[in-house]
mmCIF file of C-alpha atoms in Angstrom:
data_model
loop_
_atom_site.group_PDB
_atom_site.id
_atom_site.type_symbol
_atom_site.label_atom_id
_atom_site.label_comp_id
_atom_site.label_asym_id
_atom_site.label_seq_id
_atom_site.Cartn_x
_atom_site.Cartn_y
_atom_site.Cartn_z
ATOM 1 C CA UNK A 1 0.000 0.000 0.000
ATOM 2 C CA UNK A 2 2.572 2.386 0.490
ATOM 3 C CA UNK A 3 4.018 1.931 -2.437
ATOM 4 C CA UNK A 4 1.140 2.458 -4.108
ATOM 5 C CA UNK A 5 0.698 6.051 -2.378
ATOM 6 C CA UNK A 6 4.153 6.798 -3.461
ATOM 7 C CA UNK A 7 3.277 6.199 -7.209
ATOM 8 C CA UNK A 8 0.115 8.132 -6.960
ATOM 9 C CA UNK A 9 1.953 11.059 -4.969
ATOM 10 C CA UNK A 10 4.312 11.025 -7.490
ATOM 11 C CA UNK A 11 1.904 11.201 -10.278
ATOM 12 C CA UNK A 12 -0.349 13.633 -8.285
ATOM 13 C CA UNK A 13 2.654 15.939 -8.426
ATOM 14 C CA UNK A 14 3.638 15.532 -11.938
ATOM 15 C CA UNK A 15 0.509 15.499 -13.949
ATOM 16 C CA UNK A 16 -2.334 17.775 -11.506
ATOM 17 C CA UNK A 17 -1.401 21.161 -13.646
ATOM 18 C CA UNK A 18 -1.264 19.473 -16.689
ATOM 19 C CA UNK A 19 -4.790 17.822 -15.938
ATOM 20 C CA UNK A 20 -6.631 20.861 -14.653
ATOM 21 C CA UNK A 21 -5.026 23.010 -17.301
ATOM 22 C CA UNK A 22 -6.398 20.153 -20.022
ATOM 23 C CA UNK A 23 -9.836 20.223 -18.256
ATOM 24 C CA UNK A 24 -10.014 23.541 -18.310
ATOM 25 C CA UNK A 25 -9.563 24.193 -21.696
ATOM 26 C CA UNK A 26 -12.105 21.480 -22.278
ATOM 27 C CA UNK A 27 -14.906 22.529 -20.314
ATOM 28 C CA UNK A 28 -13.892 26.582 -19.805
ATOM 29 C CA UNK A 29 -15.020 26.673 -16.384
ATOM 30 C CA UNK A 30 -12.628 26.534 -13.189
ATOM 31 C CA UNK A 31 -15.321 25.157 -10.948
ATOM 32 C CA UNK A 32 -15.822 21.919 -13.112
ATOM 33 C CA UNK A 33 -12.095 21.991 -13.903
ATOM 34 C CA UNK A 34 -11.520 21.733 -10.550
ATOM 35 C CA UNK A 35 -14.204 18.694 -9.505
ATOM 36 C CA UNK A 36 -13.051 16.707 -12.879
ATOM 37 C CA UNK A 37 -9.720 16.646 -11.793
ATOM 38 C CA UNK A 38 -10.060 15.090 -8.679
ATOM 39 C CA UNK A 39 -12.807 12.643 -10.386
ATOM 40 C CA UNK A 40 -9.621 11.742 -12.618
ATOM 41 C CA UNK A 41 -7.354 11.075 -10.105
ATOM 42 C CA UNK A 42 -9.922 9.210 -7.877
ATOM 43 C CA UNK A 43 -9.746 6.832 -11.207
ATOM 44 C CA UNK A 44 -6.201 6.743 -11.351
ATOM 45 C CA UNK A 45 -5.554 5.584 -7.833
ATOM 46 C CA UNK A 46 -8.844 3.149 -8.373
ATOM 47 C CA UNK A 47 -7.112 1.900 -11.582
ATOM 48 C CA UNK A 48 -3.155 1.812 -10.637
ATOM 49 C CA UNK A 49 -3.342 -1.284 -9.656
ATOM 50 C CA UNK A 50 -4.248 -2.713 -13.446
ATOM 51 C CA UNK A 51 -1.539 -0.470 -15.006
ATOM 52 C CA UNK A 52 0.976 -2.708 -16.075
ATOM 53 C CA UNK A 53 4.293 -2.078 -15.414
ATOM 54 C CA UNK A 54 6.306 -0.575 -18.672
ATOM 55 C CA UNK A 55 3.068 0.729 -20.284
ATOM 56 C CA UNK A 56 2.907 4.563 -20.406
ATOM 57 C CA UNK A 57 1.159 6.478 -17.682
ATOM 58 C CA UNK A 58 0.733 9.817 -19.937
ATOM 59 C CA UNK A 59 -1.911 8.460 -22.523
ATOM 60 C CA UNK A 60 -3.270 6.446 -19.580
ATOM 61 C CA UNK A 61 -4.074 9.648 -18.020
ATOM 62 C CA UNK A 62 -5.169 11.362 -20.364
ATOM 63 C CA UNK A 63 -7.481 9.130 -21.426
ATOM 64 C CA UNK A 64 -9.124 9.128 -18.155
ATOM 65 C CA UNK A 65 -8.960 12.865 -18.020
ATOM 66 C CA UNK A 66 -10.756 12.992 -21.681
ATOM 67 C CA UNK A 67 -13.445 10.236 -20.362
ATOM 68 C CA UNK A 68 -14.144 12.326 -17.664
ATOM 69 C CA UNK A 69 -14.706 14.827 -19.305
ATOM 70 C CA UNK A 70 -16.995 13.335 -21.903
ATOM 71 C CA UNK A 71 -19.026 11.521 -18.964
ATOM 72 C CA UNK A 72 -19.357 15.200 -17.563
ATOM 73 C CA UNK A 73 -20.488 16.510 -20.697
ATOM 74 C CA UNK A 74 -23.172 13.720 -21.158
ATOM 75 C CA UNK A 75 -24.240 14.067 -17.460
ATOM 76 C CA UNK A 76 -25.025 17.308 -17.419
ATOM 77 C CA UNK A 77 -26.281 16.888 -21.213
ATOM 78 C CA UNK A 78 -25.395 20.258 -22.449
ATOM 79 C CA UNK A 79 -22.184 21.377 -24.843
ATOM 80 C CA UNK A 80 -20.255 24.571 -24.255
ATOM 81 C CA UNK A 81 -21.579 25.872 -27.512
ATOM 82 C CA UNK A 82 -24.944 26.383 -26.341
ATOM 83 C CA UNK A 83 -23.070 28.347 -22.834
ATOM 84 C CA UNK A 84 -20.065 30.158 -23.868
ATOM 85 C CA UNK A 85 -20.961 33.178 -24.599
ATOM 86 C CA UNK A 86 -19.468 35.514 -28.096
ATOM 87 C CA UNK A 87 -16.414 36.855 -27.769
ATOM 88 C CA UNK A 88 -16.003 39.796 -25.834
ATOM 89 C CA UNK A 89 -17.257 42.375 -28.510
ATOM 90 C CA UNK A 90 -15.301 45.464 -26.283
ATOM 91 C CA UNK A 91 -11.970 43.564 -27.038
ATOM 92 C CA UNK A 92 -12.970 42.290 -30.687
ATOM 93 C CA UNK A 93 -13.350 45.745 -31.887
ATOM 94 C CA UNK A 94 -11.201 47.752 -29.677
ATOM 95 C CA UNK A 95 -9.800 50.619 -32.148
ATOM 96 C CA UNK A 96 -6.500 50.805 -29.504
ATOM 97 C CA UNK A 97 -3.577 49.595 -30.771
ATOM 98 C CA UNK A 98 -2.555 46.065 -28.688
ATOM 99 C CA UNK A 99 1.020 46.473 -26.458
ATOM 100 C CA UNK A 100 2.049 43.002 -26.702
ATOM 101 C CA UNK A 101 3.936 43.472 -23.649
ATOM 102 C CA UNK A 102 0.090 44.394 -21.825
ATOM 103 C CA UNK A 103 -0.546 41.245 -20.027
ATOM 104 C CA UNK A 104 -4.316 41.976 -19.712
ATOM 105 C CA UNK A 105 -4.160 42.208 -23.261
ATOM 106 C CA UNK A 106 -2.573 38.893 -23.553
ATOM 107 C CA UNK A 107 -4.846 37.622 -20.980
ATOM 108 C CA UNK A 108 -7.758 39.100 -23.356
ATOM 109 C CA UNK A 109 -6.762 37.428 -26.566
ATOM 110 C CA UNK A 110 -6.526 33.916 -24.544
ATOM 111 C CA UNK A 111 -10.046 34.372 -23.377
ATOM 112 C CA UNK A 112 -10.953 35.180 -27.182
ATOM 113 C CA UNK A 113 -9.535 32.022 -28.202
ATOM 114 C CA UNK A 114 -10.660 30.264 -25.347
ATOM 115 C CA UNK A 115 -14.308 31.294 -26.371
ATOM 116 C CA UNK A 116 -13.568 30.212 -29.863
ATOM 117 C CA UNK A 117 -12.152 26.509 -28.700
ATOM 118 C CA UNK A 118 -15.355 26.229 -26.715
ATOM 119 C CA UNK A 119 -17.669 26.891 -29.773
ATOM 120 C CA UNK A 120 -15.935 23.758 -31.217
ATOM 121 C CA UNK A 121 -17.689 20.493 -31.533
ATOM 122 C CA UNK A 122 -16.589 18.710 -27.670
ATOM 123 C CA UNK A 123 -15.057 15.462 -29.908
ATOM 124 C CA UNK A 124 -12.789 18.181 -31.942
ATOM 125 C CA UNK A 125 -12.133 20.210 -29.264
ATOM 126 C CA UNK A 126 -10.662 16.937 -27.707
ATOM 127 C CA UNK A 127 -8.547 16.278 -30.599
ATOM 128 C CA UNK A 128 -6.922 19.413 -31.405
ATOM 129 C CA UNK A 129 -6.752 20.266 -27.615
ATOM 130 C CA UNK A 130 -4.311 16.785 -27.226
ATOM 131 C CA UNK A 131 -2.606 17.433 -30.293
ATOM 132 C CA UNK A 132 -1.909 21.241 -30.839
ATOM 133 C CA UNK A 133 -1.888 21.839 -27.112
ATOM 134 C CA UNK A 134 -0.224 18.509 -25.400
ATOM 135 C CA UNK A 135 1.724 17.775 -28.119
ATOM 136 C CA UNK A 136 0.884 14.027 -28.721
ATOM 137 C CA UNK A 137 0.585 12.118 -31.483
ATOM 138 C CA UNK A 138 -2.705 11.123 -33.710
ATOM 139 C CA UNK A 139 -1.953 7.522 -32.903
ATOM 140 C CA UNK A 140 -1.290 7.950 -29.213
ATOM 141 C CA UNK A 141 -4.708 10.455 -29.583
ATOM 142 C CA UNK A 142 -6.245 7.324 -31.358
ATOM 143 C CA UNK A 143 -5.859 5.274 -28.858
ATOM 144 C CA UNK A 144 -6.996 7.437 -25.989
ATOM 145 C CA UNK A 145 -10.442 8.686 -27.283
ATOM 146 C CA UNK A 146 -10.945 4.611 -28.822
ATOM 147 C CA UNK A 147 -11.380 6.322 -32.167
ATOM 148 C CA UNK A 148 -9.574 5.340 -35.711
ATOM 149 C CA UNK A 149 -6.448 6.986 -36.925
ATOM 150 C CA UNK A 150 -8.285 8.552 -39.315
ATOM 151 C CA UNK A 151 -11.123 9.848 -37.271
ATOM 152 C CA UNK A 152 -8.517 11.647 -35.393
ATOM 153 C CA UNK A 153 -7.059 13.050 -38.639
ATOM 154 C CA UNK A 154 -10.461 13.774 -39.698
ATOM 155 C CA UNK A 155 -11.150 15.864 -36.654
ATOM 156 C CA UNK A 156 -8.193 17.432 -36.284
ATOM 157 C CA UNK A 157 -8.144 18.980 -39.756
ATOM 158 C CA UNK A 158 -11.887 19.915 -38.974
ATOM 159 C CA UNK A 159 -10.641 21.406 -35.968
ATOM 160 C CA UNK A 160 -8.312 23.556 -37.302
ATOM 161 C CA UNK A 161 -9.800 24.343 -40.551
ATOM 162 C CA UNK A 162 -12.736 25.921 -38.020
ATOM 163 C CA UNK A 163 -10.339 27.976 -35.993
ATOM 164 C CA UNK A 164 -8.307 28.870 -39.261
ATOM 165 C CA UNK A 165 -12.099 30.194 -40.560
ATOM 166 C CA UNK A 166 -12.862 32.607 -37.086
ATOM 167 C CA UNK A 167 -9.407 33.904 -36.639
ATOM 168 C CA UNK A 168 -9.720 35.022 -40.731
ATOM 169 C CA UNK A 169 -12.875 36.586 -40.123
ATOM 170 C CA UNK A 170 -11.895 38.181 -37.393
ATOM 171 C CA UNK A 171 -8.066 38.944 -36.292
ATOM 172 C CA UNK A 172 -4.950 39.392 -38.413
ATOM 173 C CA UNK A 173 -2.524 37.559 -36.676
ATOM 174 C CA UNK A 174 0.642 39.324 -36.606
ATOM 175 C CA UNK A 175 4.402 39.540 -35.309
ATOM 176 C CA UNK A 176 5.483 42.458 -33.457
ATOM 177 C CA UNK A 177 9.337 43.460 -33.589
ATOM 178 C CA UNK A 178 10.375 41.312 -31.074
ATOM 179 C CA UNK A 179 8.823 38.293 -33.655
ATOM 180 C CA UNK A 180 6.481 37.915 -30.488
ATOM 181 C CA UNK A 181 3.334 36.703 -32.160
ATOM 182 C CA UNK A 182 -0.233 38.660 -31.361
ATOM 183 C CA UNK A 183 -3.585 39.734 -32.956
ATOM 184 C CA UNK A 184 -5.354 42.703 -34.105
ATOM 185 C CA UNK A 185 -8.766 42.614 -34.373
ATOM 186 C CA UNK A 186 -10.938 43.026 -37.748
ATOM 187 C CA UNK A 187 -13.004 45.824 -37.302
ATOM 188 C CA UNK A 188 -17.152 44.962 -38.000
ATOM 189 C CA UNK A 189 -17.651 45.219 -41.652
ATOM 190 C CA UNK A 190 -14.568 43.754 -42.734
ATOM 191 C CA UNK A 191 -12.440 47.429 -41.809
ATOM 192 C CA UNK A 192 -9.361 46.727 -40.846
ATOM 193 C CA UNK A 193 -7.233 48.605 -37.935
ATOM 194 C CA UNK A 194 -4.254 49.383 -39.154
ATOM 195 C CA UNK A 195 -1.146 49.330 -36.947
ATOM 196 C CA UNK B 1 3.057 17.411 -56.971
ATOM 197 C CA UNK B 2 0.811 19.867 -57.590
ATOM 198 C CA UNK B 3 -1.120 22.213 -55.381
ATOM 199 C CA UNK B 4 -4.197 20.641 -54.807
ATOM 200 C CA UNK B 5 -1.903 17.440 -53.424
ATOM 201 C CA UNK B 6 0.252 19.942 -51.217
ATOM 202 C CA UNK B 7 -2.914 20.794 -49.335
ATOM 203 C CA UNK B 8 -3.970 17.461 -48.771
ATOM 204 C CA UNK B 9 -0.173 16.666 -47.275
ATOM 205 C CA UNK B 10 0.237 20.053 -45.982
ATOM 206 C CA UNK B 11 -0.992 19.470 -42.523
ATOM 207 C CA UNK B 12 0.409 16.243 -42.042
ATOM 208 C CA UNK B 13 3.641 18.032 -43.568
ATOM 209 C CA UNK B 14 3.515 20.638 -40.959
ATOM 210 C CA UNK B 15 3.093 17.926 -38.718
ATOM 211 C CA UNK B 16 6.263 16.136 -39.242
ATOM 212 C CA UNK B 17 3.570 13.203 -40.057
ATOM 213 C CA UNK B 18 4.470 12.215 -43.401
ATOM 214 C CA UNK B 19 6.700 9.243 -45.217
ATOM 215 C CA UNK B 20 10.099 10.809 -46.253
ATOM 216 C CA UNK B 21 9.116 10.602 -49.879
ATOM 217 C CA UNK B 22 5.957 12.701 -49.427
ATOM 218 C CA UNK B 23 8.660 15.711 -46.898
ATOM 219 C CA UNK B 24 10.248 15.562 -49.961
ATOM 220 C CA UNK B 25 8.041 16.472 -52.659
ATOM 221 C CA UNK B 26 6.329 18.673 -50.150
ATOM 222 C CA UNK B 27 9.653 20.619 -50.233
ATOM 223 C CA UNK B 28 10.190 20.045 -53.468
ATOM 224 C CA UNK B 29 6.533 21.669 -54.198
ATOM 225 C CA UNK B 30 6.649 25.148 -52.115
ATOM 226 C CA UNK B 31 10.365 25.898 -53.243
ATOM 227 C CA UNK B 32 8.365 25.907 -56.966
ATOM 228 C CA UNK B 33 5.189 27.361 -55.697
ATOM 229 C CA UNK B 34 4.867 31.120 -53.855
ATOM 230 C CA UNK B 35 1.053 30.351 -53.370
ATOM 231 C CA UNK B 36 1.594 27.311 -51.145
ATOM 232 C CA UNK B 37 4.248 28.711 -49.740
ATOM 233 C CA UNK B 38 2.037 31.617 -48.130
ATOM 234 C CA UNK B 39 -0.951 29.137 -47.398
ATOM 235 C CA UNK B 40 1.461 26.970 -45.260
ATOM 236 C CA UNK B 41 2.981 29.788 -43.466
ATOM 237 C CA UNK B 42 -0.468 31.316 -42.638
ATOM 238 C CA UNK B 43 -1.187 28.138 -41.304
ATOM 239 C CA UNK B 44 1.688 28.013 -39.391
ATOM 240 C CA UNK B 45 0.843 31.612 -37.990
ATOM 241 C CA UNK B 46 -2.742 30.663 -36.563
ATOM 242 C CA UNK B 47 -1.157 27.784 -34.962
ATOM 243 C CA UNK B 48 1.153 29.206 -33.387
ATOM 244 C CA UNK B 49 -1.172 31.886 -32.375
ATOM 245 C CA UNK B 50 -3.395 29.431 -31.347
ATOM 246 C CA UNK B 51 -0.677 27.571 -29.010
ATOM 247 C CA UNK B 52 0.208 31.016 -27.319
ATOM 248 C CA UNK B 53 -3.144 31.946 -26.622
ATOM 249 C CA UNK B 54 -3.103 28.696 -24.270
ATOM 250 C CA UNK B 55 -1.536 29.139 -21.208
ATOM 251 C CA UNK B 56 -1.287 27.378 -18.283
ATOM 252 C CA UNK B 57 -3.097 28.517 -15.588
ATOM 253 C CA UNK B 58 -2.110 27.727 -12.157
ATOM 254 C CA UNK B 59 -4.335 24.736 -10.094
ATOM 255 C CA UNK B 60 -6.526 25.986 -7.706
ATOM 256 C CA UNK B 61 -5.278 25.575 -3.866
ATOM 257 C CA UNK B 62 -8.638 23.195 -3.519
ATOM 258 C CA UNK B 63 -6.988 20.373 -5.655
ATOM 259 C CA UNK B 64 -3.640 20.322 -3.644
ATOM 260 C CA UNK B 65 -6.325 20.632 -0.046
ATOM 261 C CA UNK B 66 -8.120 17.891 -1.726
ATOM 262 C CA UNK B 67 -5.919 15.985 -2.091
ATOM 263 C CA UNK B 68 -4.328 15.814 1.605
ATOM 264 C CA UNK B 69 -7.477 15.162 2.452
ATOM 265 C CA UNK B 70 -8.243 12.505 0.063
ATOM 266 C CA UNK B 71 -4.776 10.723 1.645
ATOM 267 C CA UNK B 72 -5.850 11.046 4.959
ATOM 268 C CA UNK B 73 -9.327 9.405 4.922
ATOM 269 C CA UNK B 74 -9.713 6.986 1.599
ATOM 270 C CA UNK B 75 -5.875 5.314 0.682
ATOM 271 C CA UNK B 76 -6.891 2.833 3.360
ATOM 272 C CA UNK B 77 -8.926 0.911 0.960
ATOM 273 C CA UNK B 78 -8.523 -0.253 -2.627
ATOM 274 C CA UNK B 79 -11.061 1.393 -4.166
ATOM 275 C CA UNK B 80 -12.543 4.917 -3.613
ATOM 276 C CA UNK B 81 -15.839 6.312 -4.227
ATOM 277 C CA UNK B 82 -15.944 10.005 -5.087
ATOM 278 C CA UNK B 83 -18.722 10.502 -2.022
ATOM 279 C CA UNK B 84 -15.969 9.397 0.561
ATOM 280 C CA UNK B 85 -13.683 12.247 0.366
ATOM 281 C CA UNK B 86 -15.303 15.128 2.606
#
């Protein structure tokens, strides 16, 4: 037993931001951010146990974080889409020129994004959330949601093809001088700020 | 290749996803063409834009409180029901 509380201490610490942080982004909301995570790692120390030694732990994870998240999302039977409110108009069309070095700024074009992630389709969001965001690969992604390689590739192109689409309509992404990357909103009516 | 098969691979390209001989005429393709050149680095842009506007946010303190608290009272037992951990 107490080697088993050493493992899951040991994972606790090494995967709880990285959890809550992939929650979060999934659902958008701290509060159920907060409860899912602890749901997942009530199922990790209920599972650890079955892992078998030399398999990986990060997939394994994961994939309990992303079933969590989908049983949460059935349970309460609603999709962000239908919560998540447009993006903050005041920002969108905000005729001041962004300092990148502004960190409420920053902080405001993450909760654009955020808001544009959420309006995604919860199986895409998934997808390009694990790829684009943890970095893992389609088969590894595959594997985790119990989807085909090519559903994932399917999704993740959808994905990004949809976030490709809003940003178009409504930022320029740009670089400032520093190469640091940023966005300037589209003003409504297809008017464009200029720097 | 031609365009319409660079977009197909381009993704997968940007990836790093792709069987050597495809990363090659992928190369091969955007040193020719100016067109796909600009279509992958715009879609390089919004990804990148898109990874930056993802930051980690720090836990809440009620994960790490949980947590002692989930040691304390349930890791006597092999199995744990959600409802145990007051």
């Amino acid at each position: 037993m107490e080697d088993k509380k050493e493992s899951f201490l040991s994972l606790f610490k090494e995967y709880e931001s990285k959890i809550y942080n992939f929650i979060y982004r999934m659902t958008q909301n701290e509060a159920d951010a907060e409860e899912l995570t602890q749901e997942v790692f009530i199922r990790v120390w209920n599972g650890l146990d079955g892992l078998r030694s030399g398999s990986s732990v990060t997939p394994w994870i994961y994939r309990i974080a992303s079933n969590a998240c989908f049983d949460s999302f059935r349970k309460n039977k609603r999709t962000l889409k239908e919560e998540i409110l447009e993006p903050d108009d005041e920002f969108l069309y905000d005729a001041k020129i962004p300092l990148i070095e502004d960190e409420i700024y920053k902080s405001k074009m993450a909760e654009c994004i955020r808001s544009y992630i959420a309006k995604l389709p919860e199986d895409y969001r998934a997808v390009i959330l694990l790829h684009d965001i943890e970095g893992f690969k389609n088969s590894d992604i595959a594997d985790m949601l119990g989807i085909s390689l090519d559903a994932v590739k399917i999704r993740l192109h959808r994905a990004r093809g949809r976030l490709r689409e809003v940003l178009s309509r409504e930022c320029r992404v740009l670089y400032d001088r520093s190469g640091e990357i940023y966005c300037e909103p589209k003003k409504k009516g297809g008017e464009r700020y200029e720097l | 290749m031609n365009c319409k098969d660079f977009m197909t691979y381009m993704e997968d390209f940007v990836d790093g996803d792709v069987e050597k001989d495809i990363k090659e005429r992928c190369e091969d393709h955007i040193k020719m063409c100016k067109g796909c050149m600009e279509r992958m680095m715009d879609f390089k842009k919004c990804m990148e834009f898109f990874k930056c506007c993802m930051p980690d946010e720090k836990p809440p303190e009620g994960i790490k409180n949980w947590m002692s608290r989930f040691m304390a009272q349930c890791c006597g037992g092999d199995t744990v029901e959600k409802k145990e951990v007051i």
